[in-house]
Amino acid sequence: MDDANIPSLLSLPDMGFTDRDDPIYQNTRKMVMSNKGNPYYLEGRFFKGIGGPHVGILNAWPMSLLVAIRTSDDDAEITEYLDLVKKTTAGLGLLHESINVHSSRHAYTRPWFSWCNSEFGKTILDLAQRKPHLIFKEKYASMSYEFKPGA
């Protein structure tokens, strides 16, 4: 099993322990992002992602999809997960701790969750560097961005 918290098996490349394309990691990633391999991976009508034992078996964490974005090179997967995360703010403009995967966007825990919002910021910075064409308008997509932590 894998939980939505960080550190997690899903976050191993994001934390520098392995490469995104490592075959063992890719198999692990497939397992934790599937309800066949991970009892805390949830998929519903409204949302999907990894949850955990402390928020119930119906709630997935948007943070898990942000980590999945940062550990993927697949543009379609990244776009799908980013779109899912963006629609979960319940009109508040902030990300929640967890979302009920079967309910409307208003079924969530914590109206704001600073950890998740911080992970969203990290994800946008990562995409700006690795895949700017996914988040910037076309005229900015060819520009080069370099994020230097601590600079």
Short mmCIF file of C-alpha atoms in Angstrom, two decimals:
data_model
loop_
_atom_site.label_atom_id
_atom_site.label_comp_id
_atom_site.label_asym_id
_atom_site.label_seq_id
_atom_site.Cartn_x
_atom_site.Cartn_y
_atom_site.Cartn_z
CA MET A 1 0.00 0.00 0.00
CA ASP A 2 0.97 3.60 -0.39
CA ASP A 3 -0.50 6.61 1.38
CA ALA A 4 -0.94 10.11 -0.03
CA ASN A 5 1.55 11.61 2.44
CA ILE A 6 5.09 12.51 1.50
CA PRO A 7 7.42 10.68 1.71
CA SER A 8 5.73 7.88 -0.17
CA LEU A 9 6.60 5.27 -2.75
CA LEU A 10 5.08 7.53 -5.40
CA SER A 11 7.33 10.43 -4.38
CA LEU A 12 10.67 8.56 -4.59
CA PRO A 13 11.94 10.32 -7.77
CA ASP A 14 10.59 13.66 -6.57
CA MET A 15 12.70 13.27 -3.44
CA GLY A 16 15.80 12.29 -5.42
CA PHE A 17 15.95 8.61 -4.47
CA THR A 18 15.55 7.26 -8.01
CA ASP A 19 14.90 8.39 -11.57
CA ARG A 20 11.40 8.80 -13.00
CA ASP A 21 12.17 6.29 -15.73
CA ASP A 22 13.69 3.57 -13.51
CA PRO A 23 11.88 0.31 -14.42
CA ILE A 24 11.43 -0.75 -10.79
CA TYR A 25 9.98 2.66 -9.93
CA GLN A 26 7.67 2.54 -12.97
CA ASN A 27 6.28 -0.82 -11.80
CA THR A 28 5.88 0.55 -8.28
CA ARG A 29 4.15 3.67 -9.65
CA LYS A 30 1.69 1.53 -11.64
CA MET A 31 0.91 -0.44 -8.49
CA VAL A 32 0.32 2.53 -6.18
CA MET A 33 -1.77 4.38 -8.81
CA SER A 34 -4.16 1.42 -9.12
CA ASN A 35 -6.87 0.11 -6.82
CA LYS A 36 -5.72 -3.41 -7.74
CA GLY A 37 -2.32 -2.80 -6.14
CA ASN A 38 -3.07 -0.12 -3.56
CA PRO A 39 -6.11 -0.25 -1.24
CA TYR A 40 -5.85 3.53 -0.77
CA TYR A 41 -6.05 4.37 -4.47
CA LEU A 42 -9.60 5.56 -5.07
CA GLU A 43 -11.45 6.31 -8.27
CA GLY A 44 -14.94 7.77 -8.41
CA ARG A 45 -17.30 9.81 -10.60
CA PHE A 46 -15.81 13.13 -9.51
CA PHE A 47 -12.18 12.55 -8.55
CA LYS A 48 -9.41 9.98 -8.23
CA GLY A 49 -6.13 9.67 -6.40
CA ILE A 50 -4.48 8.19 -3.36
CA GLY A 51 -6.05 8.61 0.05
CA GLY A 52 -5.08 7.16 3.38
CA PRO A 53 -6.42 5.48 6.47
CA HIS A 54 -7.06 8.68 8.45
CA VAL A 55 -9.51 10.44 6.05
CA GLY A 56 -11.76 7.51 5.23
CA ILE A 57 -12.06 5.16 2.31
CA LEU A 58 -13.98 7.59 0.09
CA ASN A 59 -11.51 10.49 0.13
CA ALA A 60 -8.45 10.96 -2.09
CA TRP A 61 -5.86 13.67 -1.61
CA PRO A 62 -5.26 16.18 -4.44
CA MET A 63 -1.68 16.19 -3.19
CA SER A 64 -1.26 12.64 -4.51
CA LEU A 65 -2.03 13.81 -8.05
CA LEU A 66 0.44 16.69 -7.69
CA VAL A 67 3.16 14.18 -6.82
CA ALA A 68 2.00 11.99 -9.72
CA ILE A 69 2.40 15.02 -12.03
CA ARG A 70 5.95 15.65 -10.84
CA THR A 71 6.86 11.99 -11.35
CA SER A 72 5.43 11.72 -14.88
CA ASP A 73 6.73 12.62 -18.33
CA ASP A 74 3.40 11.86 -20.03
CA ASP A 75 1.77 15.13 -21.17
CA ALA A 76 -1.73 13.60 -21.34
CA GLU A 77 -1.47 12.19 -17.80
CA ILE A 78 -0.08 15.46 -16.44
CA THR A 79 -2.87 17.48 -18.09
CA GLU A 80 -5.57 15.09 -16.83
CA TYR A 81 -4.30 15.25 -13.24
CA LEU A 82 -3.80 19.02 -13.33
CA ASP A 83 -7.37 19.48 -14.59
CA LEU A 84 -8.70 17.20 -11.83
CA VAL A 85 -6.83 19.13 -9.14
CA LYS A 86 -7.95 22.52 -10.48
CA LYS A 87 -11.63 21.56 -10.33
CA THR A 88 -11.46 20.57 -6.64
CA THR A 89 -11.13 24.01 -5.07
CA ALA A 90 -14.91 24.33 -4.40
CA GLY A 91 -14.68 27.89 -5.70
CA LEU A 92 -12.42 28.90 -2.81
CA GLY A 93 -9.23 29.09 -4.88
CA LEU A 94 -7.43 26.85 -2.40
CA LEU A 95 -6.78 23.12 -2.40
CA HIS A 96 -8.23 20.82 0.23
CA GLU A 97 -6.76 17.98 2.23
CA SER A 98 -8.99 15.38 0.58
CA ILE A 99 -11.95 15.12 -1.78
CA ASN A 100 -14.78 12.60 -1.75
CA VAL A 101 -14.22 10.80 -5.05
CA HIS A 102 -17.96 10.21 -5.60
CA SER A 103 -19.43 13.58 -4.58
CA SER A 104 -19.47 17.11 -5.85
CA ARG A 105 -16.51 19.37 -5.34
CA HIS A 106 -18.01 20.57 -2.05
CA ALA A 107 -17.42 17.26 -0.21
CA TYR A 108 -13.94 17.76 1.21
CA THR A 109 -11.89 17.78 4.40
CA ARG A 110 -10.35 21.11 5.46
CA PRO A 111 -11.35 24.16 3.40
CA TRP A 112 -7.66 24.82 2.84
CA PHE A 113 -4.62 22.64 3.40
CA SER A 114 -1.32 24.52 3.30
CA TRP A 115 0.70 21.40 2.59
CA CYS A 116 -1.32 20.68 -0.55
CA ASN A 117 -1.20 24.32 -1.65
CA SER A 118 2.60 24.28 -1.20
CA GLU A 119 2.81 21.10 -3.28
CA PHE A 120 0.73 22.84 -5.97
CA GLY A 121 3.31 25.66 -6.04
CA LYS A 122 6.13 23.12 -6.36
CA THR A 123 4.25 21.41 -9.17
CA ILE A 124 3.77 24.63 -11.14
CA LEU A 125 7.46 25.48 -10.75
CA ASP A 126 8.36 21.97 -11.90
CA LEU A 127 6.11 22.22 -14.95
CA ALA A 128 7.42 25.69 -15.78
CA GLN A 129 10.89 24.18 -16.01
CA ARG A 130 10.16 20.75 -17.53
CA LYS A 131 6.99 21.27 -19.56
CA PRO A 132 6.17 24.98 -19.94
CA HIS A 133 3.90 24.28 -22.93
CA LEU A 134 1.42 22.63 -20.56
CA ILE A 135 0.86 25.70 -18.37
CA PHE A 136 1.86 28.80 -20.33
CA LYS A 137 0.17 30.36 -23.31
CA GLU A 138 1.70 29.41 -26.64
CA LYS A 139 3.78 32.58 -26.97
CA TYR A 140 5.54 31.82 -23.66
CA ALA A 141 5.98 28.06 -24.14
CA SER A 142 9.29 28.42 -25.98
CA MET A 143 10.89 30.46 -23.18
CA SER A 144 13.37 28.73 -20.90
CA TYR A 145 12.80 28.71 -17.14
CA GLU A 146 15.18 27.50 -14.50
CA PHE A 147 14.14 26.99 -10.90
CA LYS A 148 17.03 27.02 -8.45
CA PRO A 149 15.93 26.08 -4.93
CA GLY A 150 17.48 28.34 -2.32
CA ALA A 151 18.60 30.94 -4.88
#
